[in-house]
mmCIF file of C-alpha atoms in Angstrom:
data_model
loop_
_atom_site.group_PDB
_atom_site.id
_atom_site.type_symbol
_atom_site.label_atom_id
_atom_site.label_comp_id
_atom_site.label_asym_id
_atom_site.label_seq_id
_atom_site.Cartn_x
_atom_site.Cartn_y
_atom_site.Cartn_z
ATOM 1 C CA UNK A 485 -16.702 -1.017 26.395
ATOM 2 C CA UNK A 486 -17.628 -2.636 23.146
ATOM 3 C CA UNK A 487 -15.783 -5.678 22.039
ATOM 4 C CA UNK A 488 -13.889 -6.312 18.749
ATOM 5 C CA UNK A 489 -15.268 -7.668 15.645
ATOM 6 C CA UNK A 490 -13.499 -9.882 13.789
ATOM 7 C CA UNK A 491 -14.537 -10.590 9.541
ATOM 8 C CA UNK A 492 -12.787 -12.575 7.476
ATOM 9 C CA UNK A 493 -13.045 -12.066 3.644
ATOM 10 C CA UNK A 494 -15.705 -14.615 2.522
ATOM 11 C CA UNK A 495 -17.974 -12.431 4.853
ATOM 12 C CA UNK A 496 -17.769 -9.625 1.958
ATOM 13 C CA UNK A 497 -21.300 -7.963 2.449
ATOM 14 C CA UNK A 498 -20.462 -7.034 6.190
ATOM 15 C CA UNK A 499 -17.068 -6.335 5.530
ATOM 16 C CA UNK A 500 -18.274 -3.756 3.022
ATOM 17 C CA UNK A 501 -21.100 -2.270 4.998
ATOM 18 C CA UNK A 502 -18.169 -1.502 8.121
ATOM 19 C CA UNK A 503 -16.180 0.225 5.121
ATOM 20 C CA UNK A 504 -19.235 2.277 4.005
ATOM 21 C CA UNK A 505 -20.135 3.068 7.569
ATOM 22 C CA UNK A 506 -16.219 4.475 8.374
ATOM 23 C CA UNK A 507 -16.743 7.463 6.124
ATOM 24 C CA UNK A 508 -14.153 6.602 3.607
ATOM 25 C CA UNK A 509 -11.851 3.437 1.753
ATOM 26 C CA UNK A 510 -9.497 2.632 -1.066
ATOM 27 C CA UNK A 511 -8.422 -0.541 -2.991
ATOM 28 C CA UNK A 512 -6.322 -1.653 -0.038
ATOM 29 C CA UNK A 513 -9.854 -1.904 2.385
ATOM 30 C CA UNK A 514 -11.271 -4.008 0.070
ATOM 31 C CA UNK A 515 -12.289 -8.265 1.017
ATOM 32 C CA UNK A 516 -11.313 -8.467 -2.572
ATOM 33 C CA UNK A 517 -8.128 -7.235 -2.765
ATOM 34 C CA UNK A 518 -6.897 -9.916 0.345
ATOM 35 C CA UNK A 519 -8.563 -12.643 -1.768
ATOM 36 C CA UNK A 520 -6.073 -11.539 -4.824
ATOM 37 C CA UNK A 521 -2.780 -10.749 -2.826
ATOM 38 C CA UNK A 522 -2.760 -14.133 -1.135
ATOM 39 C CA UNK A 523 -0.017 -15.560 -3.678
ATOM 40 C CA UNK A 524 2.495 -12.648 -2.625
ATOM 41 C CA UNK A 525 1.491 -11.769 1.019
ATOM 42 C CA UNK A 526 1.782 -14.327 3.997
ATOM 43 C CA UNK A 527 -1.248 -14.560 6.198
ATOM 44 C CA UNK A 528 -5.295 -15.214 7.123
ATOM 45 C CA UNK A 529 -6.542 -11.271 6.196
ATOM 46 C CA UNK A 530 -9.139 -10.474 8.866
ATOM 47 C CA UNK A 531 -11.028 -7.130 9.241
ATOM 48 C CA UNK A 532 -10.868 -5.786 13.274
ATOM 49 C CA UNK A 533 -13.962 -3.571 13.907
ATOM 50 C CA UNK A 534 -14.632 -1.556 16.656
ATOM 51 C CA UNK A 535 -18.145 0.520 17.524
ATOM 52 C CA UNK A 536 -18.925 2.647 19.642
ATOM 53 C CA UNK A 537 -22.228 4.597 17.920
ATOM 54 C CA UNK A 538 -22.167 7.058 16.415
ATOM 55 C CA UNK A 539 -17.927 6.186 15.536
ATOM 56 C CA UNK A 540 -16.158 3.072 14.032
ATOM 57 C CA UNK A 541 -13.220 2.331 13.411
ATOM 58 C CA UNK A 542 -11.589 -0.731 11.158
ATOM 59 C CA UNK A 543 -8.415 -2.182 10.846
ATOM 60 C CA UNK A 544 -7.340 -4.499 7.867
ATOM 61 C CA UNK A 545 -4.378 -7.171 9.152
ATOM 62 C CA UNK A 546 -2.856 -10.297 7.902
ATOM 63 C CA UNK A 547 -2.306 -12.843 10.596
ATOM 64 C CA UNK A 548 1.057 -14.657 9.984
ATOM 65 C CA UNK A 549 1.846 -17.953 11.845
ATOM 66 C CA UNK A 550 5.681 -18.107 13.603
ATOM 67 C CA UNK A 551 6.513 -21.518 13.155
ATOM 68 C CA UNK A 552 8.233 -20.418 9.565
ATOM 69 C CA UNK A 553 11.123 -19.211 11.305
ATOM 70 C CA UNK A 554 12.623 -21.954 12.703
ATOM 71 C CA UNK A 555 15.226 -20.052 15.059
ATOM 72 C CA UNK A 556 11.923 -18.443 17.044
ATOM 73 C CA UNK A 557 10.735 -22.144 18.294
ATOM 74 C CA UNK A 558 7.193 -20.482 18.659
ATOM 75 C CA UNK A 559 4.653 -21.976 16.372
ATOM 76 C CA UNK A 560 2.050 -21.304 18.486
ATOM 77 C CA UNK A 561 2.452 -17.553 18.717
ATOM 78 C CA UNK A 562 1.770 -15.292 15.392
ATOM 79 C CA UNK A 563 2.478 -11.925 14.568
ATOM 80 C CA UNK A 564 -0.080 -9.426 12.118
ATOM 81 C CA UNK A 565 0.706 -7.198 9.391
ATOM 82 C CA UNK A 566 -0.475 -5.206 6.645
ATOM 83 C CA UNK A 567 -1.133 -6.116 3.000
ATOM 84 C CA UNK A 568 1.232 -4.211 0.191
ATOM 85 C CA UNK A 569 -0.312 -0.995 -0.194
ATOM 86 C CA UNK A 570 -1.872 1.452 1.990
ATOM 87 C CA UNK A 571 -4.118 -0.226 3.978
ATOM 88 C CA UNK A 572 -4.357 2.097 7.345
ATOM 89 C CA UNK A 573 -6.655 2.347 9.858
ATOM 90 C CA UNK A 574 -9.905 3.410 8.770
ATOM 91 C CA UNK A 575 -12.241 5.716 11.414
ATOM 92 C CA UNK A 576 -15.135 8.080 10.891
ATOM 93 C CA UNK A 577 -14.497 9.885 13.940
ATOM 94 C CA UNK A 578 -12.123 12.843 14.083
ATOM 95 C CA UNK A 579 -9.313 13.894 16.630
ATOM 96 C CA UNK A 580 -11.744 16.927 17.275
ATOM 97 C CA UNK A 581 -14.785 15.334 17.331
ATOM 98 C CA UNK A 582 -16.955 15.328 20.691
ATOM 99 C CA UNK A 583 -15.843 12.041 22.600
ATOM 100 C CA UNK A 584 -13.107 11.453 20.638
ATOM 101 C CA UNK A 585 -10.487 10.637 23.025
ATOM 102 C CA UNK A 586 -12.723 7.782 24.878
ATOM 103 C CA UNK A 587 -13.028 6.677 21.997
ATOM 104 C CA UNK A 588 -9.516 6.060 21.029
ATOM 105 C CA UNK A 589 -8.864 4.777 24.375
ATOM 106 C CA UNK A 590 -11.711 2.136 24.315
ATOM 107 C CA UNK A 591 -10.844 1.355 20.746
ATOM 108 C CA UNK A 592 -7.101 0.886 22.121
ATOM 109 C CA UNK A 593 -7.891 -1.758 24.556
ATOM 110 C CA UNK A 594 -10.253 -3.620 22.798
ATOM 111 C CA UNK A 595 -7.383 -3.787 19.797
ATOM 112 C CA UNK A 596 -4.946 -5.139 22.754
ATOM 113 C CA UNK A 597 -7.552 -7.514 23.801
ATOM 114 C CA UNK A 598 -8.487 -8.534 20.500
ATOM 115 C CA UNK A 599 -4.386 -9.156 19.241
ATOM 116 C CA UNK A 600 -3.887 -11.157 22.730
ATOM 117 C CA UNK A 601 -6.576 -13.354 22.038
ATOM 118 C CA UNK A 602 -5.086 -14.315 18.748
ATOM 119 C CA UNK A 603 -1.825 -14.707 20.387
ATOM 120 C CA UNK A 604 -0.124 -11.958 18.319
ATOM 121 C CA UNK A 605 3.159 -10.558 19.417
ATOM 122 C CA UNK A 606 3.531 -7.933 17.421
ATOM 123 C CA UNK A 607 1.426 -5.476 14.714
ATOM 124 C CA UNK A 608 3.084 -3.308 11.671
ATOM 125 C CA UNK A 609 0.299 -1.139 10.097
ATOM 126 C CA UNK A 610 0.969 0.815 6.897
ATOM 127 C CA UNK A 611 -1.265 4.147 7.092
ATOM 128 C CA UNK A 612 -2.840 5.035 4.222
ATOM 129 C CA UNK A 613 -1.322 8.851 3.278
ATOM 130 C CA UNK A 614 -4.882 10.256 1.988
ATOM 131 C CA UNK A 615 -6.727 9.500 5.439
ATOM 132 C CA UNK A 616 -4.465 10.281 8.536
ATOM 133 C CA UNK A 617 -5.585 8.073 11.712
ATOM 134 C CA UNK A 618 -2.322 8.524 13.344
ATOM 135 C CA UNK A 619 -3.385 10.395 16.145
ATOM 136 C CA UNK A 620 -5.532 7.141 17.345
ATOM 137 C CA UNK A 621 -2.354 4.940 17.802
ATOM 138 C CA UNK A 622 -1.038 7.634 20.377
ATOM 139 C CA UNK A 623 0.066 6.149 23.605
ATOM 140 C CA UNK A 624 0.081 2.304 22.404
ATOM 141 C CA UNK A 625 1.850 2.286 19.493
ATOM 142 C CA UNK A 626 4.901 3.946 17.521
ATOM 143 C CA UNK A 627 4.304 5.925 14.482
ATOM 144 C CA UNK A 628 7.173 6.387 12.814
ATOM 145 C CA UNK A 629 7.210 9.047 9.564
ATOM 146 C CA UNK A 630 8.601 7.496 6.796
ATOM 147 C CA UNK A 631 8.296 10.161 4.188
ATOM 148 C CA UNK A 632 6.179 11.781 1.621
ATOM 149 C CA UNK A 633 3.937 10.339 -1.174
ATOM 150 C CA UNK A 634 2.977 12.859 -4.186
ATOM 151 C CA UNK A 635 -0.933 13.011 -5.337
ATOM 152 C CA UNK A 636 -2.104 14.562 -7.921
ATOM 153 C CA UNK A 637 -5.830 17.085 -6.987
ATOM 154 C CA UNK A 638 -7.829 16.164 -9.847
ATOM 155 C CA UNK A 639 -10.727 18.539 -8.763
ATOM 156 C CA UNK A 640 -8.145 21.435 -10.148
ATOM 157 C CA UNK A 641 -8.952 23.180 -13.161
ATOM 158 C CA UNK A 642 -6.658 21.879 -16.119
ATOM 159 C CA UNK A 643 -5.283 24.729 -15.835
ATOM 160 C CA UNK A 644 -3.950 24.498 -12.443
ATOM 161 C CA UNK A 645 -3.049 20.907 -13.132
ATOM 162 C CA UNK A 646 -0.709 21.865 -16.108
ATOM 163 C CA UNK A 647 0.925 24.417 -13.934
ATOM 164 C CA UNK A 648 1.765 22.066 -10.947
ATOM 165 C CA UNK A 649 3.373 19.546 -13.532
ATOM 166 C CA UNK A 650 7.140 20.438 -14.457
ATOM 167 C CA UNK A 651 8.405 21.517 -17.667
ATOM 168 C CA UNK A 652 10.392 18.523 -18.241
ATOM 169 C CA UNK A 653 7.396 16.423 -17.785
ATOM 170 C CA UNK A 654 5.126 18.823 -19.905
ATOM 171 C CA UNK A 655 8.270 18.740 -22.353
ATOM 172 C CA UNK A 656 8.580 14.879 -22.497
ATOM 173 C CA UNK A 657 4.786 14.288 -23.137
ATOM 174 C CA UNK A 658 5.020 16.289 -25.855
ATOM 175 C CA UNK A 659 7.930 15.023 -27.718
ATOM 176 C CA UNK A 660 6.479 11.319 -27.061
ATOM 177 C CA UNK A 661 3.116 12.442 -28.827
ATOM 178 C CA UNK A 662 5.377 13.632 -31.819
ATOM 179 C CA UNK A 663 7.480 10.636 -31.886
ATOM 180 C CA UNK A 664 4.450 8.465 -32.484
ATOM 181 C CA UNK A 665 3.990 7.303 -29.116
ATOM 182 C CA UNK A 666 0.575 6.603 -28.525
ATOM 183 C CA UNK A 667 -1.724 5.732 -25.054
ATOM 184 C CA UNK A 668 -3.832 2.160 -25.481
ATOM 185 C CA UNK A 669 -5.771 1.055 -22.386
ATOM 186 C CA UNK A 670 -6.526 -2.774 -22.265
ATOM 187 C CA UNK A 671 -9.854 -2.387 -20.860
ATOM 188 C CA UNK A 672 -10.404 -6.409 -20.617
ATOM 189 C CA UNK A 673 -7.322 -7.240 -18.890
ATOM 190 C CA UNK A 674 -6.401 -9.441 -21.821
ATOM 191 C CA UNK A 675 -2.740 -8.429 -21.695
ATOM 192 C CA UNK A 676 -1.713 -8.952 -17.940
ATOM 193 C CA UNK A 677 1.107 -11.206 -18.682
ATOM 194 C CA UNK A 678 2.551 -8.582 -21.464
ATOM 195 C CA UNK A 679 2.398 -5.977 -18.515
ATOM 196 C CA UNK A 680 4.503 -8.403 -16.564
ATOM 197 C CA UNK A 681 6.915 -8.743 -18.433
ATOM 198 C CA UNK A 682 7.396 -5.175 -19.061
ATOM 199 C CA UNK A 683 7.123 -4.695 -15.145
ATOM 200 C CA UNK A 684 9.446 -7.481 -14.579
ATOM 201 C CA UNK A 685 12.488 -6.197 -17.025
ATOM 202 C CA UNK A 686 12.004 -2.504 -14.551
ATOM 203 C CA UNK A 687 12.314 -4.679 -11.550
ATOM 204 C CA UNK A 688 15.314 -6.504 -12.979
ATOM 205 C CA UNK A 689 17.238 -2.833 -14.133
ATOM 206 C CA UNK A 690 16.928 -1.705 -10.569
ATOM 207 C CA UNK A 691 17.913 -4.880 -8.547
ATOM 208 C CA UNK A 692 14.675 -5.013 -7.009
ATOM 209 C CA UNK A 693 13.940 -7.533 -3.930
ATOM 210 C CA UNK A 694 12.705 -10.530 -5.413
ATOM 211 C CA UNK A 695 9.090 -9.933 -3.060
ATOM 212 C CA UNK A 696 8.800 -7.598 -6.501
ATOM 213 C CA UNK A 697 8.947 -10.343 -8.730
ATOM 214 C CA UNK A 698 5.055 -11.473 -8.316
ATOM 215 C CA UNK A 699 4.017 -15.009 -9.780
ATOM 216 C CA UNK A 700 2.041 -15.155 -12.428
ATOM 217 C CA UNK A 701 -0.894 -16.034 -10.785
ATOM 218 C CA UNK A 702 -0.686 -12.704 -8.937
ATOM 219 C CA UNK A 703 -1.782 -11.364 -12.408
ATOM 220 C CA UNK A 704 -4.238 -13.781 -12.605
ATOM 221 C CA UNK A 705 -6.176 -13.187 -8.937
ATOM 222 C CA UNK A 706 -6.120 -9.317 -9.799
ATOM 223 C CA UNK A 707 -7.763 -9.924 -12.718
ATOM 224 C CA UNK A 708 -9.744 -11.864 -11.178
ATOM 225 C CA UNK A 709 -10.743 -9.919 -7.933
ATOM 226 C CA UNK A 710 -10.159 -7.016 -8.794
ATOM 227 C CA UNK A 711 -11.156 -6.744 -12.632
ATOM 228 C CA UNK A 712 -13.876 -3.688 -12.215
ATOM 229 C CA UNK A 713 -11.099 -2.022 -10.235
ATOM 230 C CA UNK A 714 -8.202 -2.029 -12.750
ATOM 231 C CA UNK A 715 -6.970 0.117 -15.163
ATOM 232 C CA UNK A 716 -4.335 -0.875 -17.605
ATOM 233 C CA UNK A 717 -2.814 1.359 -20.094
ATOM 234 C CA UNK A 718 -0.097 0.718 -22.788
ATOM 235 C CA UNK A 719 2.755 3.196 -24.271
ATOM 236 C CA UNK A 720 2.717 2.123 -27.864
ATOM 237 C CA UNK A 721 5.587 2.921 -30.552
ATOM 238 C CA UNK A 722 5.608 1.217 -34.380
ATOM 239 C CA UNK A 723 3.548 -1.254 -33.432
ATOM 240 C CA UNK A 724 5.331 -2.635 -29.894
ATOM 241 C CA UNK A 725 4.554 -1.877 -26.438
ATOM 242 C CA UNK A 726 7.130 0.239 -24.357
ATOM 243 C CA UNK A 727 5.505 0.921 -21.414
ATOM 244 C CA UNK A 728 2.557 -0.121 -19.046
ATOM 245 C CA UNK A 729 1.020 0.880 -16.177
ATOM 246 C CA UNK A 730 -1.490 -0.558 -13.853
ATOM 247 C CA UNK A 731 -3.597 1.873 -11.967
ATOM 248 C CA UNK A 732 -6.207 0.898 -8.934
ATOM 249 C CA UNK A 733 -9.643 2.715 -8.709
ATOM 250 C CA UNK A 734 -12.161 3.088 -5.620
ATOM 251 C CA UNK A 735 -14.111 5.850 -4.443
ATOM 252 C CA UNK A 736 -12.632 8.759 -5.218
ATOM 253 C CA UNK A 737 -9.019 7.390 -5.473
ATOM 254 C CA UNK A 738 -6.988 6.706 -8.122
ATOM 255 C CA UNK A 739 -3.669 4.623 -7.394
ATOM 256 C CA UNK A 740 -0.380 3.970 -9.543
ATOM 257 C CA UNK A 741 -0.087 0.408 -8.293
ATOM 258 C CA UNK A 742 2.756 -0.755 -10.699
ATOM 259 C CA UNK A 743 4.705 0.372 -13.816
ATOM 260 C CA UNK A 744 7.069 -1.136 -16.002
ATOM 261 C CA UNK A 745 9.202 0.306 -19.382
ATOM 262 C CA UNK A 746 11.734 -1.530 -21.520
ATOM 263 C CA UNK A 747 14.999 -0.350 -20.115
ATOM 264 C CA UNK A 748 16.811 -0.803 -23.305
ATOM 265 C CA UNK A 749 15.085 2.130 -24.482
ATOM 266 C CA UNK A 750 16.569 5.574 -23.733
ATOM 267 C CA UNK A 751 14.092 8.947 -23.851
ATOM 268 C CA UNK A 752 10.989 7.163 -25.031
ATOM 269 C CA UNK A 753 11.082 5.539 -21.839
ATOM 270 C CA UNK A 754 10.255 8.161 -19.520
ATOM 271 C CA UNK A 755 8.087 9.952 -22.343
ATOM 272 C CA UNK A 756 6.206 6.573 -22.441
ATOM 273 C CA UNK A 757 5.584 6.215 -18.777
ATOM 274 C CA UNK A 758 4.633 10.220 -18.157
ATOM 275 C CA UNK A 759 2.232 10.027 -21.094
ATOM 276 C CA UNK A 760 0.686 7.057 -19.264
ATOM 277 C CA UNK A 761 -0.099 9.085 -16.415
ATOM 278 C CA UNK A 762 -1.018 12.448 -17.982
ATOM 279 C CA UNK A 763 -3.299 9.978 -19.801
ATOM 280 C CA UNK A 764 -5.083 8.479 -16.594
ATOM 281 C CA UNK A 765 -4.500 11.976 -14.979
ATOM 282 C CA UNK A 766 -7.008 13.622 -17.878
ATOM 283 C CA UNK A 767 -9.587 10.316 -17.488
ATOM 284 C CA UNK A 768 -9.621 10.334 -14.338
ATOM 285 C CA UNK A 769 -10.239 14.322 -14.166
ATOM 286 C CA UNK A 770 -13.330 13.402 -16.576
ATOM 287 C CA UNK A 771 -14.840 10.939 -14.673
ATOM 288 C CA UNK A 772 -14.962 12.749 -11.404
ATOM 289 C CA UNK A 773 -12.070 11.273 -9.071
ATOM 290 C CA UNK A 774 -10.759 13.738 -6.680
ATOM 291 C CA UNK A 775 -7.346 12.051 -6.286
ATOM 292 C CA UNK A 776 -4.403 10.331 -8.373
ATOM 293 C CA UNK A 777 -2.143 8.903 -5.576
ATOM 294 C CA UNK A 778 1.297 8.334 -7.370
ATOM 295 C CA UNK A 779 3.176 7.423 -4.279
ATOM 296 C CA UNK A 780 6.367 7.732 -3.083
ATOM 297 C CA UNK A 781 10.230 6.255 -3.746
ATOM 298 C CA UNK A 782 11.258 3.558 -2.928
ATOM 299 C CA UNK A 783 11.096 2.710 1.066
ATOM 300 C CA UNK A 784 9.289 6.138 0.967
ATOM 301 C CA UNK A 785 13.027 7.417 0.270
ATOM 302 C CA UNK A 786 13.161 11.013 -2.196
ATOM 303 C CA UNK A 787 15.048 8.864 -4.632
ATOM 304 C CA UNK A 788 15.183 9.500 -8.212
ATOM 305 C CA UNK A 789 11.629 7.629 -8.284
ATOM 306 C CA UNK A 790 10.562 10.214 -6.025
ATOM 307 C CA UNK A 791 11.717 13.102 -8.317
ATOM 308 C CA UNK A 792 9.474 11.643 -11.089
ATOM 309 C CA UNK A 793 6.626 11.415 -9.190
ATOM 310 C CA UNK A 794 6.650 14.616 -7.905
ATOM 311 C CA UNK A 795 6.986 16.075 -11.692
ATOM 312 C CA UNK A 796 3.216 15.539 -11.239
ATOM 313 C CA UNK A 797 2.235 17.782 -8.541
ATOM 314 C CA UNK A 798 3.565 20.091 -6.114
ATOM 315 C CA UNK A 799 1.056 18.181 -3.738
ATOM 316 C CA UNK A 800 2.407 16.345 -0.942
ATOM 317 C CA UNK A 801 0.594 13.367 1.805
ATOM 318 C CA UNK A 802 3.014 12.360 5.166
ATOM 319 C CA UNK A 803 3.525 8.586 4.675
ATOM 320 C CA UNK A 804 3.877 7.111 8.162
ATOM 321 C CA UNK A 805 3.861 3.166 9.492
ATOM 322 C CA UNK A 806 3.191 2.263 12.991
ATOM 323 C CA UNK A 807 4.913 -0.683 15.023
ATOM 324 C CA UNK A 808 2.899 -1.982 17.929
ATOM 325 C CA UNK A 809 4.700 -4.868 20.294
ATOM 326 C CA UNK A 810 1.735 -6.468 21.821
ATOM 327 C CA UNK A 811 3.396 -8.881 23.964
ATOM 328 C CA UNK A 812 6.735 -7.162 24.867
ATOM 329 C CA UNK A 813 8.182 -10.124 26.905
ATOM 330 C CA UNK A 814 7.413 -12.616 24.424
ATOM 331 C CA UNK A 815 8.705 -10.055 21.802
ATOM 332 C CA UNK A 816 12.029 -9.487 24.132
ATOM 333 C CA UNK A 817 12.909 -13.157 24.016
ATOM 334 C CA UNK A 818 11.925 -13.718 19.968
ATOM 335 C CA UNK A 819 14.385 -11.265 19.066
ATOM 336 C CA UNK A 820 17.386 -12.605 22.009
ATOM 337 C CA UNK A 821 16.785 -16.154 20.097
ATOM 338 C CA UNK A 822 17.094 -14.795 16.587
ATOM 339 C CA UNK A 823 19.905 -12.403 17.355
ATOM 340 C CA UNK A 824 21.428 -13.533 20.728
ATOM 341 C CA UNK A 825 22.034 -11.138 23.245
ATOM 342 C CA UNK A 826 23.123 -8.376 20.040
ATOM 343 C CA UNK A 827 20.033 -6.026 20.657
ATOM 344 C CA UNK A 828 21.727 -3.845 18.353
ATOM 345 C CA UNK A 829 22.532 -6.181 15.726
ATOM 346 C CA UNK A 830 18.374 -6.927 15.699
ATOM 347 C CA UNK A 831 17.491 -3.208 15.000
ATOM 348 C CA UNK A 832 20.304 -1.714 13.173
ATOM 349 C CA UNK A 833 18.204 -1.939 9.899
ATOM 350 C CA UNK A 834 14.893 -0.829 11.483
ATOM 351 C CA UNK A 835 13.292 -4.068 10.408
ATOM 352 C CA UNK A 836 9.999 -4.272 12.309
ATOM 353 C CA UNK A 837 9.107 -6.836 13.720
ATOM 354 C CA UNK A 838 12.881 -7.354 14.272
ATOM 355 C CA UNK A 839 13.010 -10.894 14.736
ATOM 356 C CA UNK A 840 12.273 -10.981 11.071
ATOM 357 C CA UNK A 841 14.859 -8.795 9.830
ATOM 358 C CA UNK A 842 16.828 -10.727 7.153
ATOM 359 C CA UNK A 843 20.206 -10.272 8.735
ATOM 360 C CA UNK A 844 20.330 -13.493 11.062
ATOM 361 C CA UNK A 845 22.583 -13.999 14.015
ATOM 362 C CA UNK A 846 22.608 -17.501 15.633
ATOM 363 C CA UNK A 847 21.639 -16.548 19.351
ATOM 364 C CA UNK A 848 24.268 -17.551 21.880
#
């Protein structure tokens, strides 16, 4: 059995070859887009990679020290976990394929042996819904469905799109172009701070978390890092911006990272916002992407952000996260000295790992 790999971002060219090699990637693969979420996610991003020719199979994680939480009294153990986004496992070999299931399994125990020798207790992995690798966390892991995400098949005719978008949506575009709203796309990034504010007074009208509430200089490193793999569009009306969106591009992917609207506004609102994406849907048609990924609601929940999404498209992806307890003993006695002997205080809220959970219980 092959061992485990382990790259860190500043090795970018190998990093990038292992993505290349696995088939297929988005935004969330990338060495760059660790180097520009390391203001707003906690953690050393490394790359796992596992070969066995002719399959591979990579793993993007953020390692995350212990000693943070003081109740836990365990700075030398860490636990790993995804970056914001979709950043699943990545394989080019299929649950079909010849060899398949030796590979999984070999894959499997070189992941254990890999997480154990960086003294990690415990893995949450957020699949990506366009590539499903599910199947190869069978028999270590828990995948647990969350929900659905709505994507948009720009390989349709315009035709077909138009019909799969509802008459609402069709209805609001409309009216928006006749009220004067136009589309503006700040190609050099020159207005990033503008967007966050716009993004920021969204946040604020729903009572977001404040993990929502990125620094500045999360503006800054996506510019930065990610500059070739922005776009950033503007709803515009008599002379003031409404509305912004900030969409991700790679490969054949198109992703609706963020979005933000002056809530003091009432209908030109949502017409700005849906005339943002019909906007990026058409462009992106044009310039050959096969997907626009518009997510789900929020916590993957069919809220009313759901609904808005799925104006879009009758197109649906199963959004699923998996929970892995690498060290279960160490993992037992975490959680009893966060939450005392309550084991049902610890995973009420389905907080994974659960010794994290925000609802805190001095242990007895």
């Amino acid at each position: 059995m092959a061992q485990m790999q382990i790259l860190q971002p500043y090795q970018r060219q190998i990093w990038c070859d292992v993505l290349t090699r696995c088939g297929w990637f988005d935004v969330y693969h990338l060495p760059e887009y660790y180097l520009a979420v390391r203001t707003v996610d906690e953690g050393t991003a490394l790359l796992l990679v596992y070969e066995e020719d002719p399959y591979i199979a990579a793993l993007p994680i953020l390692i995350r020290g212990l000693g943070s939480i003081p109740e836990l009294n365990a700075d030398h153990w860490y636990d790993a976990s995804s970056a914001y986004g979709y950043p699943g496992l990545l394989t080019n070999c299929r649950p079909e394929a010849p060899g398949a299931e030796a590979f999984r399994n070999n894959w499997q125990k070189a992941l254990q042996h890999a997480l154990k020798s960086l003294r990690t207790v415990a893995l949450f992995v957020r699949q990506h819904p366009l590539h499903p690798t599910e199947w190869m966390w069978q028999g270590i892991a828990t995948v647990k469905p969350l929900g659905q995400t709505v994507v948009l098949d720009l390989h349709l005719t315009e035709a077909e799109q138009l019909q799969m978008i509802r008459h609402d949506h069709r209805s609001d575009i409309k009216k928006g172009t006749k009220r004067g709203i136009t589309i503006v796309e700040d190609q050099h990034l020159n207005r990033m701070h503008e967007f966050q504010k716009l993004y920021e007074l969204t946040m604020q009208a729903v009572n977001a978390e404040p993990y929502y509430f990125f620094p500045r200089s999360y503006y800054d490193d996506l510019r930065r890092h990610l500059n070739g793999r922005i776009k950033l569009f503007f709803a515009v009306h008599e002379g003031r911006s409404i509305a912004g969106s900030l969409f991700f591009h790679c490969g054949s992917v198109l992703q609706y990272h963020l979005s933000g609207a002056d809530p003091t506004l009432g209908r030109e609102r949502a017409m700005a916002t849906k005339m943002i994406i019909d906007t990026v849907r058409r462009w992106g048609t044009a310039n050959g992407f096969r997907w626009l990924h518009l997510g789900g609601g929020l916590g993957a929940r069919q809220d009313s952000l759901f609904q808005f999404k799925a104006g879009f498209s009758h197109l649906r992806c199963d959004y699923s996260v998996v929970n892995y307890i690498v060290e279960p003993e160490v993992y037992n006695e975490l959680v009893r000295r966060r939450f005392g002997n309550d084991a049902a205080l610890s995973t009420a809220n389905g907080w994974f790992p659960a010794y994290r959970s925000p609802s805190v219980k001095k242990a007895a």
